[in-house]
mmCIF file of C-alpha atoms in Angstrom:
data_model
loop_
_atom_site.group_PDB
_atom_site.id
_atom_site.type_symbol
_atom_site.label_atom_id
_atom_site.label_comp_id
_atom_site.label_asym_id
_atom_site.label_seq_id
_atom_site.Cartn_x
_atom_site.Cartn_y
_atom_site.Cartn_z
ATOM 1 C CA UNK A 151 -31.511 -0.647 -36.925
ATOM 2 C CA UNK A 152 -31.714 2.999 -34.732
ATOM 3 C CA UNK A 153 -34.428 1.814 -32.442
ATOM 4 C CA UNK A 154 -32.027 -1.728 -31.615
ATOM 5 C CA UNK A 155 -28.891 0.630 -30.750
ATOM 6 C CA UNK A 156 -31.002 3.937 -29.079
ATOM 7 C CA UNK A 157 -32.465 1.023 -26.936
ATOM 8 C CA UNK A 158 -28.814 -1.454 -26.554
ATOM 9 C CA UNK A 159 -27.427 2.330 -25.394
ATOM 10 C CA UNK A 160 -29.623 3.244 -22.536
ATOM 11 C CA UNK A 161 -29.852 -0.323 -21.282
ATOM 12 C CA UNK A 162 -26.270 0.516 -21.777
ATOM 13 C CA UNK A 163 -25.709 3.406 -19.034
ATOM 14 C CA UNK A 164 -28.064 1.620 -16.812
ATOM 15 C CA UNK A 165 -26.262 -1.093 -16.130
ATOM 16 C CA UNK A 166 -21.866 -0.165 -17.257
ATOM 17 C CA UNK A 167 -22.042 1.056 -14.031
ATOM 18 C CA UNK A 168 -23.021 -2.735 -13.079
ATOM 19 C CA UNK A 169 -21.088 -4.761 -15.375
ATOM 20 C CA UNK A 170 -17.247 -3.399 -13.930
ATOM 21 C CA UNK A 171 -17.795 -4.395 -10.951
ATOM 22 C CA UNK A 172 -18.576 -7.017 -12.116
ATOM 23 C CA UNK A 173 -15.335 -7.370 -13.797
ATOM 24 C CA UNK A 174 -13.585 -5.878 -11.157
ATOM 25 C CA UNK A 175 -15.124 -8.230 -7.926
ATOM 26 C CA UNK A 176 -15.308 -11.534 -10.086
ATOM 27 C CA UNK A 177 -12.157 -12.501 -9.972
ATOM 28 C CA UNK A 178 -11.612 -11.838 -6.761
ATOM 29 C CA UNK A 179 -14.864 -14.219 -5.554
ATOM 30 C CA UNK A 180 -12.994 -16.862 -8.237
ATOM 31 C CA UNK A 181 -10.335 -16.572 -6.108
ATOM 32 C CA UNK A 182 -11.791 -16.995 -3.303
ATOM 33 C CA UNK A 183 -13.598 -19.981 -4.696
ATOM 34 C CA UNK A 184 -10.765 -21.528 -5.881
ATOM 35 C CA UNK A 185 -8.669 -21.765 -2.672
ATOM 36 C CA UNK A 186 -11.314 -23.842 -1.482
ATOM 37 C CA UNK A 187 -10.047 -26.419 -3.901
ATOM 38 C CA UNK A 188 -7.405 -29.046 -3.541
ATOM 39 C CA UNK A 189 -3.765 -28.960 -5.097
ATOM 40 C CA UNK A 190 -1.684 -30.710 -7.747
ATOM 41 C CA UNK A 191 1.299 -32.771 -6.658
ATOM 42 C CA UNK A 192 3.715 -29.394 -8.010
ATOM 43 C CA UNK A 193 1.296 -27.349 -5.058
ATOM 44 C CA UNK A 194 -0.152 -25.174 -8.347
ATOM 45 C CA UNK A 195 -4.430 -24.665 -7.857
ATOM 46 C CA UNK A 196 -6.719 -27.089 -8.824
ATOM 47 C CA UNK A 197 -8.817 -25.190 -11.050
ATOM 48 C CA UNK A 198 -11.521 -27.849 -11.799
ATOM 49 C CA UNK A 199 -14.076 -27.208 -8.462
ATOM 50 C CA UNK A 200 -14.174 -29.798 -6.781
ATOM 51 C CA UNK A 201 -15.264 -30.898 -2.661
ATOM 52 C CA UNK A 202 -14.809 -27.654 -1.045
ATOM 53 C CA UNK A 203 -11.691 -28.169 1.376
ATOM 54 C CA UNK A 204 -9.661 -26.377 4.425
ATOM 55 C CA UNK A 205 -6.537 -28.116 3.462
ATOM 56 C CA UNK A 206 -5.007 -25.386 1.426
ATOM 57 C CA UNK A 207 -5.829 -23.295 4.753
ATOM 58 C CA UNK A 208 -3.751 -25.551 6.779
ATOM 59 C CA UNK A 209 -0.798 -27.230 4.178
ATOM 60 C CA UNK A 210 -0.400 -23.058 3.966
ATOM 61 C CA UNK A 211 0.911 -22.466 8.421
ATOM 62 C CA UNK A 212 3.392 -24.699 6.751
ATOM 63 C CA UNK A 213 4.817 -24.133 3.698
ATOM 64 C CA UNK A 214 8.139 -22.546 4.820
ATOM 65 C CA UNK A 215 8.686 -20.737 1.045
ATOM 66 C CA UNK A 216 4.999 -18.013 2.617
ATOM 67 C CA UNK A 217 6.331 -18.299 5.585
ATOM 68 C CA UNK A 218 9.813 -17.119 5.506
ATOM 69 C CA UNK A 219 8.616 -14.399 2.799
ATOM 70 C CA UNK A 220 5.959 -12.920 4.796
ATOM 71 C CA UNK A 221 8.167 -12.488 7.522
ATOM 72 C CA UNK A 222 10.508 -11.337 5.624
ATOM 73 C CA UNK A 223 7.459 -8.948 4.198
ATOM 74 C CA UNK A 224 6.319 -7.877 7.945
ATOM 75 C CA UNK A 225 9.838 -7.337 9.555
ATOM 76 C CA UNK A 226 10.761 -4.868 5.757
ATOM 77 C CA UNK A 227 6.694 -3.123 6.470
ATOM 78 C CA UNK A 228 8.224 -2.236 10.280
ATOM 79 C CA UNK A 229 10.740 -0.460 9.660
ATOM 80 C CA UNK A 230 10.439 1.947 6.471
ATOM 81 C CA UNK A 231 6.814 2.678 7.261
ATOM 82 C CA UNK A 232 8.439 4.412 10.490
ATOM 83 C CA UNK A 233 11.424 5.859 8.735
ATOM 84 C CA UNK A 234 9.040 6.556 5.874
ATOM 85 C CA UNK A 235 7.299 8.490 8.092
ATOM 86 C CA UNK A 236 9.153 10.015 9.790
ATOM 87 C CA UNK A 237 10.828 11.540 7.072
ATOM 88 C CA UNK A 238 7.981 12.983 4.927
ATOM 89 C CA UNK A 239 6.700 14.371 7.695
ATOM 90 C CA UNK A 240 10.096 15.940 8.719
ATOM 91 C CA UNK A 241 10.781 17.514 5.314
ATOM 92 C CA UNK A 242 6.315 18.920 5.278
ATOM 93 C CA UNK A 243 7.184 20.645 8.540
ATOM 94 C CA UNK A 244 10.820 21.736 6.418
ATOM 95 C CA UNK A 245 8.876 22.564 4.078
ATOM 96 C CA UNK A 246 6.081 24.786 5.646
ATOM 97 C CA UNK A 247 8.283 27.728 6.285
ATOM 98 C CA UNK A 248 10.176 27.198 3.422
ATOM 99 C CA UNK A 249 9.760 29.523 0.170
ATOM 100 C CA UNK A 250 7.376 29.010 -2.394
ATOM 101 C CA UNK A 251 10.396 27.960 -4.746
ATOM 102 C CA UNK A 252 11.280 25.627 -2.446
ATOM 103 C CA UNK A 253 8.348 24.328 -2.024
ATOM 104 C CA UNK A 254 7.501 23.450 -5.952
ATOM 105 C CA UNK A 255 11.140 22.062 -5.947
ATOM 106 C CA UNK A 256 10.812 18.885 -3.530
ATOM 107 C CA UNK A 257 6.892 18.647 -4.781
ATOM 108 C CA UNK A 258 8.188 18.006 -8.411
ATOM 109 C CA UNK A 259 10.398 15.807 -7.274
ATOM 110 C CA UNK A 260 8.299 13.730 -5.596
ATOM 111 C CA UNK A 261 6.413 13.763 -7.772
ATOM 112 C CA UNK A 262 8.707 13.403 -10.363
ATOM 113 C CA UNK A 263 10.697 9.977 -7.941
ATOM 114 C CA UNK A 264 6.726 8.341 -7.994
ATOM 115 C CA UNK A 265 5.485 9.202 -11.517
ATOM 116 C CA UNK A 266 9.028 7.616 -12.380
ATOM 117 C CA UNK A 267 9.467 4.041 -14.158
ATOM 118 C CA UNK A 268 10.241 1.472 -11.737
ATOM 119 C CA UNK A 269 12.540 -0.407 -14.013
ATOM 120 C CA UNK A 270 14.518 3.362 -14.204
ATOM 121 C CA UNK A 271 13.976 3.941 -10.239
ATOM 122 C CA UNK A 272 16.186 0.978 -9.775
ATOM 123 C CA UNK A 273 18.638 0.383 -12.423
ATOM 124 C CA UNK A 274 19.122 4.410 -10.772
ATOM 125 C CA UNK A 275 19.827 2.223 -6.966
ATOM 126 C CA UNK A 276 21.537 -0.253 -8.340
ATOM 127 C CA UNK A 277 24.322 1.550 -10.234
ATOM 128 C CA UNK A 278 24.040 4.116 -6.223
ATOM 129 C CA UNK A 279 24.956 1.189 -4.588
ATOM 130 C CA UNK A 280 27.459 -0.380 -6.777
ATOM 131 C CA UNK A 281 29.562 2.405 -5.866
ATOM 132 C CA UNK A 282 29.482 3.085 -2.921
ATOM 133 C CA UNK A 283 27.274 -0.003 -1.146
ATOM 134 C CA UNK A 284 29.683 -2.330 -2.099
ATOM 135 C CA UNK A 285 32.935 -1.213 -2.417
ATOM 136 C CA UNK A 286 32.741 -1.414 1.650
ATOM 137 C CA UNK A 287 32.525 -5.207 2.372
ATOM 138 C CA UNK A 288 28.597 -4.656 1.895
ATOM 139 C CA UNK A 289 26.326 -7.085 -0.773
ATOM 140 C CA UNK A 290 23.503 -7.020 -1.628
ATOM 141 C CA UNK A 291 20.507 -7.901 0.058
ATOM 142 C CA UNK A 292 18.352 -7.241 3.425
ATOM 143 C CA UNK A 293 20.115 -3.615 3.600
ATOM 144 C CA UNK A 294 19.740 -2.106 0.277
ATOM 145 C CA UNK A 295 16.600 -3.557 0.064
ATOM 146 C CA UNK A 296 15.781 -1.766 3.283
ATOM 147 C CA UNK A 297 16.585 0.835 1.730
ATOM 148 C CA UNK A 298 15.182 1.481 -1.560
ATOM 149 C CA UNK A 299 12.147 1.398 -0.212
ATOM 150 C CA UNK A 300 12.114 4.630 1.297
ATOM 151 C CA UNK A 301 13.481 5.977 -0.675
ATOM 152 C CA UNK A 302 10.334 5.558 -2.927
ATOM 153 C CA UNK A 303 8.302 5.232 0.017
ATOM 154 C CA UNK A 304 9.196 8.954 1.353
ATOM 155 C CA UNK A 305 7.750 11.234 -1.843
ATOM 156 C CA UNK A 306 4.309 9.626 -1.330
ATOM 157 C CA UNK A 307 4.240 10.428 2.502
ATOM 158 C CA UNK A 308 5.468 14.084 1.425
ATOM 159 C CA UNK A 309 2.557 14.419 -1.025
ATOM 160 C CA UNK A 310 0.564 12.938 1.463
ATOM 161 C CA UNK A 311 0.812 14.746 3.946
ATOM 162 C CA UNK A 312 2.605 18.070 2.589
ATOM 163 C CA UNK A 313 -1.837 19.645 2.247
ATOM 164 C CA UNK A 314 -2.783 18.095 5.392
ATOM 165 C CA UNK A 315 0.474 20.167 6.711
ATOM 166 C CA UNK A 316 -0.729 23.283 4.695
ATOM 167 C CA UNK A 317 -3.853 24.340 6.295
ATOM 168 C CA UNK A 318 -1.977 24.442 10.302
ATOM 169 C CA UNK A 319 -2.643 27.490 11.522
ATOM 170 C CA UNK A 320 0.331 29.504 12.460
ATOM 171 C CA UNK A 321 -1.295 30.752 15.440
ATOM 172 C CA UNK A 322 -0.933 27.409 17.544
ATOM 173 C CA UNK A 323 2.266 27.119 17.380
ATOM 174 C CA UNK A 324 2.945 30.659 18.197
ATOM 175 C CA UNK A 325 0.905 29.885 21.262
ATOM 176 C CA UNK A 326 3.183 26.828 22.197
ATOM 177 C CA UNK A 327 5.760 29.181 21.650
ATOM 178 C CA UNK A 328 4.228 31.673 24.154
ATOM 179 C CA UNK A 329 3.528 28.137 26.719
ATOM 180 C CA UNK A 330 6.784 27.783 27.115
ATOM 181 C CA UNK A 331 6.992 24.484 25.142
ATOM 182 C CA UNK A 332 9.979 24.192 22.756
ATOM 183 C CA UNK A 333 10.084 23.314 19.124
ATOM 184 C CA UNK A 334 10.501 19.229 19.893
ATOM 185 C CA UNK A 335 7.425 19.682 22.067
ATOM 186 C CA UNK A 336 5.360 21.964 19.419
ATOM 187 C CA UNK A 337 6.164 19.122 16.563
ATOM 188 C CA UNK A 338 4.722 16.279 18.711
ATOM 189 C CA UNK A 339 2.078 17.605 20.440
ATOM 190 C CA UNK A 340 1.004 20.014 18.088
ATOM 191 C CA UNK A 341 1.801 19.975 14.588
ATOM 192 C CA UNK A 342 2.022 15.702 14.818
ATOM 193 C CA UNK A 343 -1.626 15.718 16.541
ATOM 194 C CA UNK A 344 -2.675 17.796 13.421
ATOM 195 C CA UNK A 345 -1.134 15.247 11.155
ATOM 196 C CA UNK A 346 -2.058 12.505 12.084
ATOM 197 C CA UNK A 347 -5.063 11.820 9.573
ATOM 198 C CA UNK A 348 -3.004 12.294 6.937
ATOM 199 C CA UNK A 349 0.019 10.552 8.799
ATOM 200 C CA UNK A 350 -2.629 7.056 8.859
ATOM 201 C CA UNK A 351 -3.266 7.287 5.130
ATOM 202 C CA UNK A 352 0.610 7.540 4.561
ATOM 203 C CA UNK A 353 1.113 4.771 6.349
ATOM 204 C CA UNK A 354 -1.214 2.761 4.471
ATOM 205 C CA UNK A 355 -0.247 3.245 1.479
ATOM 206 C CA UNK A 356 3.652 2.929 2.144
ATOM 207 C CA UNK A 357 2.895 -0.544 3.518
ATOM 208 C CA UNK A 358 0.394 -1.485 -0.092
ATOM 209 C CA UNK A 359 4.138 0.259 -1.888
ATOM 210 C CA UNK A 360 6.360 -1.729 -0.144
ATOM 211 C CA UNK A 361 4.654 -4.993 0.081
ATOM 212 C CA UNK A 362 3.260 -4.964 -3.598
ATOM 213 C CA UNK A 363 6.854 -3.670 -5.089
ATOM 214 C CA UNK A 364 8.136 -6.545 -7.323
ATOM 215 C CA UNK A 365 10.758 -4.808 -9.997
ATOM 216 C CA UNK A 366 13.063 -2.059 -7.232
ATOM 217 C CA UNK A 367 13.076 -5.627 -5.037
ATOM 218 C CA UNK A 368 13.940 -7.173 -7.684
ATOM 219 C CA UNK A 369 16.854 -5.755 -8.297
ATOM 220 C CA UNK A 370 18.310 -5.109 -5.411
ATOM 221 C CA UNK A 371 17.334 -7.864 -2.918
ATOM 222 C CA UNK A 372 20.595 -10.690 -3.216
ATOM 223 C CA UNK A 373 19.565 -13.973 -2.186
ATOM 224 C CA UNK A 374 16.807 -11.836 0.395
ATOM 225 C CA UNK A 375 13.133 -12.929 -1.531
ATOM 226 C CA UNK A 376 9.990 -10.268 0.034
ATOM 227 C CA UNK A 377 6.675 -11.585 -0.012
ATOM 228 C CA UNK A 378 6.552 -10.795 -3.333
ATOM 229 C CA UNK A 379 8.902 -12.135 -5.239
ATOM 230 C CA UNK A 380 7.810 -15.049 -3.710
ATOM 231 C CA UNK A 381 4.240 -15.043 -5.220
ATOM 232 C CA UNK A 382 6.340 -13.233 -8.685
ATOM 233 C CA UNK A 383 8.331 -16.208 -8.813
ATOM 234 C CA UNK A 384 5.299 -18.753 -9.164
ATOM 235 C CA UNK A 385 5.785 -19.130 -13.542
ATOM 236 C CA UNK A 386 5.556 -22.688 -13.178
ATOM 237 C CA UNK A 387 1.697 -22.793 -12.727
ATOM 238 C CA UNK A 388 -0.107 -21.019 -9.867
ATOM 239 C CA UNK A 389 0.954 -21.794 -6.513
ATOM 240 C CA UNK A 390 -2.096 -22.941 -4.436
ATOM 241 C CA UNK A 391 -1.093 -21.238 -0.621
ATOM 242 C CA UNK A 392 -0.074 -17.908 -3.210
ATOM 243 C CA UNK A 393 -4.399 -18.196 -4.629
ATOM 244 C CA UNK A 394 -5.118 -19.039 -0.608
ATOM 245 C CA UNK A 395 -3.032 -15.572 0.875
ATOM 246 C CA UNK A 396 -5.009 -13.828 -1.569
ATOM 247 C CA UNK A 397 -8.523 -15.523 -0.224
ATOM 248 C CA UNK A 398 -6.777 -14.226 2.991
ATOM 249 C CA UNK A 399 -6.022 -10.285 1.987
ATOM 250 C CA UNK A 400 -9.892 -10.140 0.284
ATOM 251 C CA UNK A 401 -11.721 -11.813 2.594
ATOM 252 C CA UNK A 402 -10.421 -9.466 5.800
ATOM 253 C CA UNK A 403 -10.486 -6.199 3.086
ATOM 254 C CA UNK A 404 -14.156 -7.067 2.482
ATOM 255 C CA UNK A 405 -14.754 -7.275 6.292
ATOM 256 C CA UNK A 406 -12.954 -4.210 6.889
ATOM 257 C CA UNK A 407 -14.862 -2.223 3.575
ATOM 258 C CA UNK A 408 -18.182 -3.384 5.435
ATOM 259 C CA UNK A 409 -17.580 -3.148 9.776
ATOM 260 C CA UNK A 410 -16.111 0.366 8.684
ATOM 261 C CA UNK A 411 -19.489 1.405 6.354
ATOM 262 C CA UNK A 412 -20.944 0.316 9.668
ATOM 263 C CA UNK A 413 -19.158 2.776 11.830
ATOM 264 C CA UNK A 414 -19.905 5.731 9.495
ATOM 265 C CA UNK A 415 -23.545 5.485 9.020
ATOM 266 C CA UNK A 416 -23.952 4.658 12.513
ATOM 267 C CA UNK A 417 -22.236 8.312 12.676
ATOM 268 C CA UNK A 418 -24.046 10.153 10.203
ATOM 269 C CA UNK A 419 -26.926 9.171 12.110
ATOM 270 C CA UNK A 420 -25.977 9.839 15.141
ATOM 271 C CA UNK A 421 -25.314 13.240 13.648
ATOM 272 C CA UNK A 422 -28.514 13.420 12.261
ATOM 273 C CA UNK A 423 -30.388 12.269 15.413
ATOM 274 C CA UNK A 424 -28.061 15.571 16.866
ATOM 275 C CA UNK A 425 -29.434 17.664 14.701
#
């Protein structure tokens, strides 16, 4: 018995990484496979494997619910991302020369906002809009969703950009001033280029958070629907368009990762040749 357990433990050590990867990627593979099934009369995905067909992909771009929610999410991301990046980068730029106590306060507030449950954040935003927005004659809808997304996405930008900001050499900024550049030109020509890698990473995080959010958006959206809400609201069966759209996202992600890996490997080979 002890020999068997020891042998089992050794085998598990060898294969546990593979098992974890299978547990992660098998559902994604199933989504891609199921996307080539047909759909039922109610628009749900057929779970029984049949002759592969592209009917779901054809119907996807004729589905008004999908098209409208997709356009809403694209519009939302196009507005929320630049504003979140602007506020986050400006905050980090201000923190760069601030006192340590101020830095700690802002960073702790940002971390608290990220760690705070979405339900609590959503309730606080609903109360805020009910007290300051609704009395002005406005309603829950597009603008409340935009403001809410900016509020919970900006802390992610601050946490991501701040470490890069602290690595900025102050001599570069002083040299820019000596050359006659104003503070605005120095910010655009020196600080922003230095922060570009972190800004790009922050943009990806903001877009992902904005697209994926359901709880906060559902509490402040009124009747305005995003793609996340449209997907989460499919309670009576899994809709074929949801599976098809998920398959498209999975395929795009795999292709991006594949080409990124190729580019990085070629870069490493080029560096080794130079050495």
